[in-house]
Amino acid sequence: MKITCTKCFTEVTVNSDNFNKELLETSEREMGSENFYEINSGEIICNNCKTNMSVQFNVWEYPIGVINYFEQYETNGVITELPDFSRFIIDHE
Ligand SMILES: [Zn+2]
């Protein structure tokens, strides 16, 4: 993922492997399960001005294996390249 600091406009590349993922809700629908995840980046420190940025995603997977919808919330930064959401949902078969 890439995020640009809103204070100094430096772009920071972030490894999304360490993002905290939580499966908050599973509901049954016509095409099977729908999963709702909350994904948090934790602290992202700007390389240049040391501003503390963070992002959160709310992600809905439905049907299984497909990202149906997501919302993004950024603090002190603007996302310039989204993470690959599929990596957050692959650990169930
Ligand atoms: Zn900065």
mmCIF file of C-alpha atoms and ligand atoms in Angstrom:
data_model
loop_
_atom_site.group_PDB
_atom_site.id
_atom_site.type_symbol
_atom_site.label_atom_id
_atom_site.label_comp_id
_atom_site.label_asym_id
_atom_site.label_seq_id
_atom_site.Cartn_x
_atom_site.Cartn_y
_atom_site.Cartn_z
ATOM 1 C CA MET A 1 0.000 0.000 0.000
ATOM 2 C CA LYS A 2 1.104 3.593 -0.537
ATOM 3 C CA ILE A 3 0.019 6.589 1.512
ATOM 4 C CA THR A 4 0.900 10.254 1.101
ATOM 5 C CA CYS A 5 1.426 12.373 4.202
ATOM 6 C CA THR A 6 -1.000 15.303 4.306
ATOM 7 C CA LYS A 7 1.512 17.514 6.151
ATOM 8 C CA CYS A 8 4.555 17.263 3.850
ATOM 9 C CA PHE A 9 3.211 15.284 0.849
ATOM 10 C CA THR A 10 5.828 12.548 1.108
ATOM 11 C CA GLU A 11 4.647 9.192 -0.211
ATOM 12 C CA VAL A 12 5.352 6.237 2.067
ATOM 13 C CA THR A 13 5.248 2.597 0.941
ATOM 14 C CA VAL A 14 3.772 0.306 3.585
ATOM 15 C CA ASN A 15 3.930 -3.474 3.823
ATOM 16 C CA SER A 16 0.340 -4.539 4.438
ATOM 17 C CA ASP A 17 1.335 -8.036 5.635
ATOM 18 C CA ASN A 18 1.403 -6.792 9.219
ATOM 19 C CA PHE A 19 -1.959 -5.069 9.181
ATOM 20 C CA ASN A 20 -4.275 -6.193 11.931
ATOM 21 C CA LYS A 21 -7.283 -8.056 10.548
ATOM 22 C CA GLU A 22 -10.406 -8.963 12.443
ATOM 23 C CA LEU A 23 -13.394 -10.910 11.187
ATOM 24 C CA LEU A 24 -16.223 -9.087 12.954
ATOM 25 C CA GLU A 25 -19.305 -10.648 11.467
ATOM 26 C CA THR A 26 -20.414 -13.537 9.277
ATOM 27 C CA SER A 27 -23.914 -13.741 7.900
ATOM 28 C CA GLU A 28 -25.593 -16.251 5.620
ATOM 29 C CA ARG A 29 -27.011 -15.042 2.329
ATOM 30 C CA GLU A 30 -28.272 -16.605 -0.917
ATOM 31 C CA MET A 31 -24.779 -17.252 -2.265
ATOM 32 C CA GLY A 32 -23.290 -18.431 1.018
ATOM 33 C CA SER A 33 -21.426 -16.590 3.727
ATOM 34 C CA GLU A 34 -20.765 -12.879 3.826
ATOM 35 C CA ASN A 35 -17.786 -11.851 5.943
ATOM 36 C CA PHE A 36 -17.194 -8.399 7.364
ATOM 37 C CA TYR A 37 -13.601 -7.546 8.222
ATOM 38 C CA GLU A 38 -12.023 -4.606 9.943
ATOM 39 C CA ILE A 39 -8.409 -4.043 8.888
ATOM 40 C CA ASN A 40 -6.126 -1.627 10.709
ATOM 41 C CA SER A 41 -2.706 -0.493 9.569
ATOM 42 C CA GLY A 42 -1.461 0.533 12.998
ATOM 43 C CA GLU A 43 1.082 3.361 13.129
ATOM 44 C CA ILE A 44 2.602 4.500 9.848
ATOM 45 C CA ILE A 45 5.352 7.041 10.441
ATOM 46 C CA CYS A 46 6.129 9.539 7.683
ATOM 47 C CA ASN A 47 9.756 9.110 6.574
ATOM 48 C CA ASN A 48 10.166 12.852 6.224
ATOM 49 C CA CYS A 49 8.267 14.728 8.962
ATOM 50 C CA LYS A 50 7.541 11.814 11.367
ATOM 51 C CA THR A 51 3.806 12.429 11.315
ATOM 52 C CA ASN A 52 1.887 9.454 12.640
ATOM 53 C CA MET A 53 -0.564 8.238 9.988
ATOM 54 C CA SER A 54 -2.967 5.329 10.014
ATOM 55 C CA VAL A 55 -5.653 3.741 7.893
ATOM 56 C CA GLN A 56 -8.605 1.520 8.552
ATOM 57 C CA PHE A 57 -10.613 -0.497 6.061
ATOM 58 C CA ASN A 58 -14.025 -2.030 6.458
ATOM 59 C CA VAL A 59 -14.221 -4.870 3.943
ATOM 60 C CA TRP A 60 -17.155 -7.047 2.952
ATOM 61 C CA GLU A 61 -16.400 -10.384 1.322
ATOM 62 C CA TYR A 62 -19.332 -11.854 -0.564
ATOM 63 C CA PRO A 63 -19.543 -14.388 -1.971
ATOM 64 C CA ILE A 64 -16.496 -16.066 -0.398
ATOM 65 C CA GLY A 65 -13.316 -15.021 -2.193
ATOM 66 C CA VAL A 66 -14.769 -11.819 -3.653
ATOM 67 C CA ILE A 67 -14.407 -8.305 -2.242
ATOM 68 C CA ASN A 68 -17.927 -6.993 -2.598
ATOM 69 C CA TYR A 69 -17.444 -3.582 -1.008
ATOM 70 C CA PHE A 70 -15.027 -1.632 1.141
ATOM 71 C CA GLU A 71 -14.738 1.652 3.001
ATOM 72 C CA GLN A 72 -11.480 3.418 3.841
ATOM 73 C CA TYR A 73 -10.670 5.806 6.670
ATOM 74 C CA GLU A 74 -7.382 7.685 6.626
ATOM 75 C CA THR A 75 -5.751 9.694 9.391
ATOM 76 C CA ASN A 76 -3.101 12.318 8.450
ATOM 77 C CA GLY A 77 -2.596 10.733 5.034
ATOM 78 C CA VAL A 78 -4.191 9.974 1.690
ATOM 79 C CA ILE A 79 -3.995 6.495 0.207
ATOM 80 C CA THR A 80 -2.372 6.599 -3.230
ATOM 81 C CA GLU A 81 -2.220 2.845 -3.791
ATOM 82 C CA LEU A 82 -4.656 0.425 -2.166
ATOM 83 C CA PRO A 83 -3.423 -2.794 -0.570
ATOM 84 C CA ASP A 84 -4.314 -6.091 -2.208
ATOM 85 C CA PHE A 85 -7.407 -6.983 -0.201
ATOM 86 C CA SER A 86 -7.382 -10.584 -1.384
ATOM 87 C CA ARG A 87 -4.412 -11.256 0.889
ATOM 88 C CA PHE A 88 -6.613 -10.497 3.884
ATOM 89 C CA ILE A 89 -9.265 -13.047 3.029
ATOM 90 C CA ILE A 90 -7.332 -16.076 1.791
ATOM 91 C CA ASP A 91 -6.972 -17.931 5.077
ATOM 92 C CA HIS A 92 -10.245 -19.816 4.875
ATOM 93 C CA GLU A 93 -11.056 -22.483 2.349
HETATM 94 ZN ZN ZN B 1 5.214 13.931 6.339
#
